[in-house]
Short mmCIF file of C-alpha atoms and ligand atoms in Angstrom, two decimals:
data_model
loop_
_atom_site.label_atom_id
_atom_site.label_comp_id
_atom_site.label_asym_id
_atom_site.label_seq_id
_atom_site.Cartn_x
_atom_site.Cartn_y
_atom_site.Cartn_z
CA MET A 1 98.89 108.62 99.82
CA HIS A 2 100.62 110.89 102.67
CA ASN A 3 104.22 109.36 104.01
CA ARG A 4 103.21 107.91 107.35
CA PRO A 5 106.58 107.25 109.81
CA THR A 6 107.32 103.49 110.16
CA ALA A 7 107.09 102.17 113.62
CA MET A 8 110.14 102.90 114.52
CA THR A 9 110.19 106.13 113.73
CA ARG A 10 107.04 106.89 115.23
CA ARG A 11 108.26 105.40 118.61
CA ARG A 12 111.33 107.91 118.52
CA LEU A 13 109.48 110.59 117.47
CA LEU A 14 106.44 109.71 120.14
CA GLY A 15 109.96 109.14 122.95
CA ALA A 16 111.27 113.33 121.87
CA ALA A 17 107.47 114.74 121.81
CA ALA A 18 106.83 113.21 125.16
CA GLY A 19 110.45 114.42 126.46
CA ALA A 20 110.13 118.04 124.78
CA ALA A 21 106.43 118.42 126.37
CA PHE A 22 107.49 117.39 129.91
CA LEU A 23 110.52 119.67 129.72
CA ALA A 24 108.34 122.31 128.19
CA GLY A 25 105.05 121.81 129.83
CA VAL A 26 103.47 122.10 126.59
CA PRO A 27 100.71 119.90 125.00
CA ARG A 28 102.30 117.25 122.16
CA ALA A 29 100.47 115.93 119.12
CA ARG A 30 99.09 112.35 120.08
CA ALA A 31 100.24 109.72 118.21
CA ALA A 32 97.54 107.09 117.05
CA THR A 33 97.65 103.67 118.89
CA TYR A 34 96.69 101.78 115.54
CA ASP A 35 96.83 102.83 111.93
CA LEU A 36 93.89 100.93 111.56
CA LEU A 37 91.55 99.27 113.63
CA ILE A 38 89.03 96.64 112.50
CA LYS A 39 86.09 96.89 114.70
CA GLY A 40 83.74 94.48 115.85
CA GLY A 41 83.80 92.13 113.10
CA ARG A 42 83.44 87.97 113.98
CA VAL A 43 87.10 86.90 113.24
CA ILE A 44 87.51 83.43 111.90
CA ASP A 45 91.38 82.56 112.18
CA PRO A 46 91.66 78.90 111.79
CA SER A 47 95.42 78.96 112.51
CA VAL A 48 94.81 79.71 116.27
CA GLY A 49 91.49 78.20 116.28
CA LEU A 50 89.68 81.12 117.12
CA ASP A 51 85.81 82.08 116.14
CA GLY A 52 84.65 84.80 117.39
CA VAL A 53 83.94 88.69 117.96
CA ARG A 54 86.80 90.80 118.17
CA ASP A 55 88.59 93.86 117.21
CA VAL A 56 91.84 93.65 115.48
CA GLY A 57 94.34 96.55 115.75
CA ILE A 58 96.78 96.71 113.29
CA ALA A 59 100.16 99.12 113.56
CA GLY A 60 103.38 99.37 110.83
CA GLY A 61 102.04 96.69 108.65
CA LYS A 62 102.27 94.16 111.21
CA VAL A 63 98.56 92.71 113.50
CA ALA A 64 99.36 94.29 116.67
CA ALA A 65 96.58 92.95 119.02
CA VAL A 66 93.20 90.69 118.27
CA ALA A 67 91.11 91.19 121.46
CA ALA A 68 87.73 92.37 122.54
CA ASP A 69 86.91 95.94 122.70
CA LEU A 70 90.59 97.05 122.11
CA VAL A 71 91.01 100.57 123.66
CA GLY A 72 93.11 103.08 122.14
CA ASP A 73 92.71 105.39 119.23
CA ALA A 74 93.27 104.66 115.08
CA THR A 75 94.03 106.66 112.39
CA GLU A 76 91.67 105.08 109.99
CA THR A 77 88.57 102.32 111.29
CA ILE A 78 86.76 99.83 109.80
CA ASP A 79 83.73 99.08 111.18
CA ALA A 80 83.26 95.17 110.79
CA ARG A 81 79.96 94.41 112.51
CA GLY A 82 78.27 91.49 110.66
CA ARG A 83 81.08 90.80 108.75
CA ILE A 84 83.96 87.60 108.62
CA VAL A 85 87.29 89.07 109.14
CA ALA A 86 89.91 86.81 107.96
CA PRO A 87 93.18 86.48 107.18
CA GLY A 88 94.17 87.73 103.69
CA LEU A 89 93.44 84.68 101.53
CA ILE A 90 95.44 82.56 99.30
CA ASP A 91 94.87 80.84 95.75
CA ILE A 92 97.27 78.12 94.95
CA HIS A 93 96.01 77.65 91.66
CA THR A 94 95.67 80.91 89.43
CA HIS A 95 97.06 82.39 85.97
CA ALA A 96 97.16 85.45 87.33
CA GLY A 97 100.49 86.26 85.96
CA ARG A 98 99.03 86.01 82.93
CA VAL A 99 98.37 89.62 82.77
CA LYS A 100 99.43 92.33 84.11
CA GLU A 101 96.78 93.57 86.00
CA GLY A 102 95.42 89.88 86.88
CA PRO A 103 97.09 90.64 91.00
CA THR A 104 95.36 93.73 91.22
CA LYS A 105 92.61 92.42 90.03
CA ILE A 106 92.41 89.20 92.46
CA LEU A 107 93.60 91.95 95.76
CA GLN A 108 89.66 92.90 95.43
CA ASP A 109 88.60 89.41 96.24
CA GLY A 110 90.48 89.20 99.26
CA VAL A 111 93.27 87.35 97.75
CA THR A 112 96.89 88.56 99.34
CA GLY A 113 98.66 85.53 98.21
CA TRP A 114 98.69 83.75 94.87
CA VAL A 115 100.55 80.97 92.43
CA ASP A 116 100.44 81.23 89.03
CA ALA A 117 100.06 77.09 88.36
CA GLY A 118 102.69 76.86 85.07
CA SER A 119 101.00 79.67 82.43
CA GLY A 120 104.29 79.62 81.41
CA GLY A 121 107.05 76.85 80.80
CA ALA A 122 111.01 77.49 80.72
CA ASP A 123 110.37 79.45 76.95
CA ASN A 124 108.11 81.88 78.74
CA VAL A 125 107.96 82.10 82.26
CA ASP A 126 109.83 84.91 82.67
CA GLU A 127 107.65 87.04 81.76
CA VAL A 128 105.46 85.54 84.33
CA ALA A 129 107.63 85.80 86.95
CA ALA A 130 108.01 89.67 86.13
CA VAL A 131 104.58 90.01 86.63
CA ALA A 132 104.99 88.22 89.92
CA ARG A 133 107.47 90.38 91.30
CA THR A 134 105.96 93.53 90.45
CA ALA A 135 102.54 92.32 92.33
CA PRO A 136 100.85 94.07 94.97
CA GLN A 137 100.55 91.00 97.17
CA ILE A 138 102.72 87.89 97.35
CA GLY A 139 102.92 86.15 93.55
CA ARG A 140 104.64 83.20 93.15
CA VAL A 141 104.79 80.75 90.46
CA LEU A 142 105.02 76.90 89.01
CA VAL A 143 107.17 76.36 86.11
CA ASN A 144 105.37 74.41 83.40
CA ILE A 145 107.31 71.38 82.86
CA SER A 146 106.39 72.07 78.96
CA ARG A 147 109.04 74.43 78.03
CA ARG A 148 105.70 75.92 76.17
CA GLY A 149 103.78 76.50 79.27
CA VAL A 150 99.88 76.13 78.87
CA VAL A 151 99.14 75.84 75.12
CA SER A 152 95.17 75.21 75.07
CA PRO A 153 93.50 74.34 73.15
CA GLY A 154 96.01 71.64 71.85
CA GLY A 155 97.97 70.80 74.51
CA GLU A 156 101.63 71.29 75.41
CA LEU A 157 102.66 68.03 76.39
CA HIS A 158 101.59 65.68 73.16
CA ASP A 159 105.26 66.09 72.08
CA LEU A 160 107.61 64.82 74.73
CA ASN A 161 110.37 66.60 73.74
CA LEU A 162 108.61 69.88 75.15
CA ALA A 163 109.63 68.18 78.52
CA ASN A 164 113.05 69.40 79.20
CA VAL A 165 114.03 68.79 82.41
CA ALA A 166 117.53 70.88 81.67
CA LEU A 167 115.73 73.42 80.77
CA ALA A 168 113.08 74.06 83.27
CA ARG A 169 115.93 73.86 85.33
CA GLY A 170 117.21 76.67 83.96
CA ALA A 171 113.63 78.36 84.38
CA ILE A 172 113.94 77.53 88.18
CA ALA A 173 117.72 78.56 88.65
CA ARG A 174 117.08 82.15 87.31
CA ASN A 175 114.03 83.03 88.39
CA ARG A 176 114.51 81.29 92.00
CA ASP A 177 113.13 84.36 93.97
CA VAL A 178 109.38 83.65 92.88
CA VAL A 179 109.20 79.99 91.67
CA VAL A 180 108.16 77.51 94.40
CA GLY A 181 107.89 74.57 91.75
CA VAL A 182 106.72 72.72 88.64
CA LYS A 183 103.16 72.06 87.33
CA ALA A 184 101.98 69.12 84.96
CA ARG A 185 98.71 69.04 83.19
CA LEU A 186 98.49 65.34 82.44
CA SER A 187 95.26 64.82 81.41
CA ASP A 188 94.27 63.29 78.25
CA ASN A 189 93.78 66.31 76.10
CA VAL A 190 96.76 67.40 77.40
CA ALA A 191 99.76 64.76 77.74
CA ASP A 192 97.71 61.44 76.27
CA SER A 193 100.34 58.43 77.04
CA ASN A 194 103.34 60.95 77.83
CA ASP A 195 101.31 61.48 81.47
CA LEU A 196 103.54 58.92 83.58
CA GLU A 197 106.85 60.07 81.70
CA ALA A 198 105.88 64.05 81.80
CA LEU A 199 105.42 63.63 85.67
CA ARG A 200 108.64 61.70 86.21
CA ARG A 201 110.26 64.69 84.17
CA ALA A 202 108.51 67.05 86.73
CA GLN A 203 109.89 65.05 89.55
CA GLU A 204 113.76 65.18 88.29
CA ALA A 205 113.15 68.82 87.35
CA VAL A 206 112.39 69.82 91.25
CA ALA A 207 114.88 66.95 92.77
CA PRO A 208 117.98 69.57 93.13
CA PHE A 209 116.06 72.39 94.37
CA GLY A 210 113.58 70.14 96.98
CA LEU A 211 110.30 71.99 95.45
CA PRO A 212 106.97 70.30 94.94
CA VAL A 213 105.16 69.38 91.96
CA MET A 214 101.37 70.17 91.43
CA ILE A 215 99.82 68.17 89.06
CA HIS A 216 96.23 68.74 86.80
CA VAL A 217 94.14 65.76 86.70
CA GLY A 218 90.85 64.88 84.82
CA GLN A 219 90.08 62.55 82.00
CA ASN A 220 93.41 60.98 82.51
CA TYR A 221 94.85 58.42 80.45
CA SER A 222 96.69 56.36 82.82
CA PRO A 223 95.03 55.46 86.18
CA LEU A 224 95.29 57.96 88.98
CA ARG A 225 96.83 55.65 90.69
CA GLY A 226 99.81 55.64 88.90
CA TYR A 227 100.36 59.44 88.98
CA LEU A 228 99.48 59.18 93.22
CA ALA A 229 102.34 56.35 92.98
CA LEU A 230 104.83 59.18 91.94
CA LEU A 231 103.87 61.87 94.18
CA LYS A 232 106.20 62.58 97.67
CA ARG A 233 104.68 64.43 100.42
CA GLY A 234 103.72 68.02 99.72
CA ASP A 235 103.13 67.79 96.18
CA ILE A 236 99.43 68.97 95.29
CA VAL A 237 96.36 67.33 92.81
CA THR A 238 94.30 70.13 91.67
CA HIS A 239 91.43 69.29 90.11
CA MET A 240 90.70 66.97 92.41
CA TYR A 241 87.11 66.37 91.86
CA ALA A 242 87.63 65.99 87.97
CA PRO A 243 84.73 63.43 86.61
CA GLY A 244 85.23 61.02 83.84
CA LYS A 245 87.69 58.27 82.75
CA ASN A 246 90.81 57.02 85.75
CA GLY A 247 89.62 60.40 87.85
CA ILE A 248 89.49 59.74 91.96
CA LEU A 249 86.06 57.55 91.94
CA ASP A 250 85.66 54.03 90.37
CA ASP A 251 82.81 52.68 87.67
CA LYS A 252 80.71 52.18 91.33
CA GLY A 253 81.31 55.73 93.09
CA ILE A 254 83.51 54.46 95.48
CA LEU A 255 87.23 56.36 96.10
CA PHE A 256 90.04 54.46 95.31
CA PRO A 257 91.52 53.41 98.36
CA GLU A 258 95.13 54.85 97.10
CA VAL A 259 93.64 58.67 97.26
CA MET A 260 93.42 58.62 101.12
CA ALA A 261 96.40 56.83 101.21
CA ALA A 262 98.34 59.56 98.87
CA ARG A 263 96.66 62.48 101.46
CA ARG A 264 97.68 60.28 104.60
CA ARG A 265 100.85 60.56 103.52
CA GLY A 266 101.40 64.15 103.10
CA VAL A 267 99.70 64.81 99.29
CA ILE A 268 97.24 68.07 98.84
CA PHE A 269 94.19 67.85 97.23
CA ASP A 270 92.96 71.37 96.03
CA PHE A 271 89.65 72.01 94.58
CA GLY A 272 91.00 73.82 91.25
CA ASN A 273 87.51 75.27 89.90
CA GLY A 274 88.63 76.54 86.20
CA VAL A 275 86.05 76.28 83.54
CA ASN A 276 85.85 73.15 81.33
CA ASP A 277 86.10 69.53 82.81
CA HIS A 278 87.52 70.38 86.05
CA PHE A 279 84.60 69.46 89.00
CA ASP A 280 81.03 68.42 88.68
CA TRP A 281 78.63 67.86 91.79
CA ASP A 282 77.88 64.70 91.81
CA THR A 283 81.68 64.06 92.08
CA VAL A 284 82.18 66.11 94.49
CA GLU A 285 78.83 64.72 96.30
CA LYS A 286 80.17 61.17 96.05
CA ALA A 287 83.54 62.19 97.46
CA THR A 288 82.56 64.37 100.09
CA LYS A 289 80.02 61.50 101.40
CA GLN A 290 83.31 59.23 101.50
CA GLY A 291 85.32 61.62 103.60
CA LEU A 292 87.50 63.93 100.67
CA TRP A 293 87.07 67.29 101.74
CA PRO A 294 89.60 69.67 99.97
CA ASP A 295 92.69 70.81 101.72
CA THR A 296 92.88 73.83 99.95
CA PHE A 297 90.19 75.91 97.25
CA SER A 298 91.46 77.77 94.08
CA THR A 299 90.08 79.10 91.69
CA ASP A 300 92.26 78.31 88.63
CA TRP A 301 91.59 82.32 87.82
CA THR A 302 92.15 83.35 84.48
CA ALA A 303 90.73 87.48 83.19
CA GLN A 304 87.41 85.36 82.37
CA SER A 305 86.92 84.26 85.68
CA LYS A 306 84.16 86.97 86.79
CA THR A 307 81.83 85.89 83.85
CA THR A 308 82.43 82.03 84.51
CA GLY A 309 81.44 79.88 87.40
CA VAL A 310 84.20 80.79 89.46
CA VAL A 311 83.43 84.37 90.24
CA ASP A 312 86.18 84.79 93.01
CA LEU A 313 87.77 82.78 95.32
CA PRO A 314 84.80 83.24 98.10
CA ASN A 315 82.21 82.36 95.64
CA VAL A 316 84.52 79.03 95.14
CA MET A 317 84.52 78.67 99.16
CA SER A 318 80.66 78.73 99.18
CA LYS A 319 80.36 75.60 96.99
CA LEU A 320 81.39 73.32 99.69
CA LEU A 321 79.27 74.92 102.65
CA MET A 322 75.93 73.46 100.56
CA TYR A 323 77.60 70.05 101.26
CA GLY A 324 78.25 70.56 104.96
CA MET A 325 81.87 72.09 105.30
CA PRO A 326 81.95 74.48 107.96
CA VAL A 327 82.41 78.25 107.36
CA ALA A 328 85.63 77.79 109.56
CA GLN A 329 86.95 74.97 107.43
CA ALA A 330 86.36 76.80 104.20
CA ILE A 331 88.80 79.66 106.05
CA ALA A 332 91.26 77.53 106.62
CA CYS A 333 91.33 76.13 103.44
CA ALA A 334 92.02 79.43 101.55
CA THR A 335 94.18 80.75 104.62
CA VAL A 336 96.22 78.55 107.24
CA ASN A 337 96.10 75.26 104.75
CA ALA A 338 96.94 77.08 101.43
CA ALA A 339 100.25 79.25 103.37
CA ARG A 340 101.30 75.56 104.32
CA VAL A 341 101.60 74.60 100.96
CA PHE A 342 104.68 76.76 99.66
CA PRO A 343 107.00 78.20 102.34
CA SER A 344 107.03 81.63 100.93
CA PHE A 345 103.82 81.98 102.75
CA ASP A 346 104.85 80.66 105.83
CA ASP A 347 104.05 84.10 107.60
CA ARG A 348 100.90 84.25 106.56
CA GLY A 349 97.55 82.73 106.32
CA THR A 350 96.86 83.57 110.14
CA LEU A 351 96.04 86.67 112.32
CA ASN A 352 98.49 86.08 114.92
CA VAL A 353 100.18 89.02 116.47
CA GLY A 354 103.09 90.12 114.33
CA ALA A 355 102.06 88.56 111.48
CA PRO A 356 102.02 90.78 108.12
CA ALA A 357 98.21 93.16 108.01
CA ASP A 358 96.74 91.08 105.35
CA VAL A 359 93.19 90.96 106.17
CA ALA A 360 90.09 89.66 103.91
CA ILE A 361 86.85 91.10 105.35
CA LEU A 362 83.74 89.02 104.18
CA GLU A 363 80.29 89.22 104.10
CA LEU A 364 78.31 86.00 104.52
CA ARG A 365 74.98 86.43 103.02
CA GLU A 366 71.69 84.39 103.91
CA GLY A 367 69.58 83.72 100.84
CA THR A 368 69.13 81.47 97.24
CA PHE A 369 72.12 81.75 95.73
CA GLU A 370 73.26 79.47 92.46
CA PHE A 371 76.61 77.58 91.74
CA LEU A 372 77.88 76.57 88.61
CA ASP A 373 80.00 73.48 88.12
CA ASN A 374 82.09 72.66 84.73
CA TYR A 375 79.22 71.14 83.16
CA LYS A 376 76.51 73.66 83.41
CA GLY A 377 74.97 71.99 86.36
CA THR A 378 73.11 74.05 88.82
CA ARG A 379 72.78 73.69 92.60
CA THR A 380 71.42 76.05 94.81
CA GLY A 381 72.85 77.16 97.87
CA LYS A 382 71.46 78.93 101.45
CA GLN A 383 75.18 81.12 101.72
CA ARG A 384 77.09 82.74 99.87
CA LEU A 385 80.54 84.58 100.78
CA PHE A 386 80.93 87.95 99.15
CA PRO A 387 84.28 90.05 99.23
CA VAL A 388 83.65 93.13 101.21
CA ALA A 389 87.02 94.78 101.82
CA THR A 390 90.70 93.81 101.55
CA VAL A 391 93.63 95.03 104.03
CA LEU A 392 97.35 94.61 102.28
CA ALA A 393 100.24 95.14 104.65
CA GLY A 394 98.00 96.88 106.85
CA LYS A 395 96.52 99.69 104.08
CA ARG A 396 92.87 99.48 103.24
CA VAL A 397 93.05 98.44 99.57
CA GLN A 398 90.81 100.63 97.48
CA ALA A 399 88.11 99.95 95.54
CA ALA A 400 88.97 99.44 91.66
ZN1 LIG B 501 95.18 75.91 86.13
#
C-alpha cells in the first residue's frame, strides 16, 4: 500500500499548492475530498437513530460526513447500494486471543472490536494479551478468575484454590492496557458447588480496578438468583438463554423475576452463541415472549466457529430476527450497546462524524435459511445477514 499523507499534512500541502498555483497561475493537483466514499447504502446507525439511504464520507481515518448524495470526489469508492452500512461490529464474548490469526479472521466478518472472554487466567493470560496488542482492530481481554484459564473439558474451578484473587489482580495490573474485566465460568461442569465463592472472588479481584465481571451461566449448581445478587451495574451475564437446571426460567417456563430486576439495575444480558449447552430455541422463544431480549450479541468465537452453528457474528444476529427483533435492533446490540459495556469502546459502535471510521457492510438476504442452536435443533428463517466488506480506521480490509 502506498503512503498517504495524514489529514494534517494534506491540509498543509493543499494550502501550499493553492498558494503556489495562485502566484504562478499554473494548474495544481487536486486532493480528493474523501479517502473513501461509501455510496448509496442503507445506513443503520442506532447510536443516532438513523436508518436511511446515505453516503458515508471518510477522511484521515475518521467519519467525515454522513448525508444523502454527498458531493466531493474520493480516492476510493464503495458502491453499497442494496447493502446495509453499519458501524463496525463489536463482539464482547470471543476466544479470538487464543490464536494469533483469530483477530484477522473475525475482521472479515465485520468485527472491528472484540473481547477475549477468559481464555487465559493469571498463569497464561499474558499470551492472550499479546495477541490483543498486535491485533489489527481493538482487542480486549477478560482474565479468567481461575489461574489456569478455560480448561475444557474438565473445568477450571473444581479446585477452588485455582481462583486466586491476588494472582488475578497481578494479571490485571501487568496488562492494564488491554484487560477490561474478569470472567468466571459458573456452570456445574466447570465450577460445581464452588460457583458462588468463585464469583465472590471474581468481584474481589476487580474491586480495586473498578472493572466488570462477566459470568458464564447454564446448568448451574446454584439458583441463578444467587449469582444475580452478587452482580453490580455493568456486569455481564453471557449464555443468557442456556436451558437446563437453574437457568432464567422456572419449571413452568416462567422467567424468574430476579432476571428482569437485574436488568433494571444495569446488569447486561449477552447472547453468547457458543457450541455446547449455551442456548436452545425453546428458551429463546419463551424468554423473548416474556420480554427478555439480548442487550448484546456475541459468538463465543473459536477457530472452529465457521463450521459450527456460530458461523459469524452477522449469522448469530440473524437468529433473533426470526423471533421478531427488528434489524436495526440487532445492529444496535452488536454496535452501540456492545460499545457501552466497556469504556475501551467509547468512541466506537457509531458512525458519528469524528468517530474512527470502522464500518461493517452487510447484506440482508431474503430467502430460506436454516439456523442451529446448541442441541442440533434447527429453525428456518426468512432473513440472514451476511458480511460483505469491512472498513477499519478508514481503510477497506482486503479479503483473506
Ligand atoms: Zn466463552
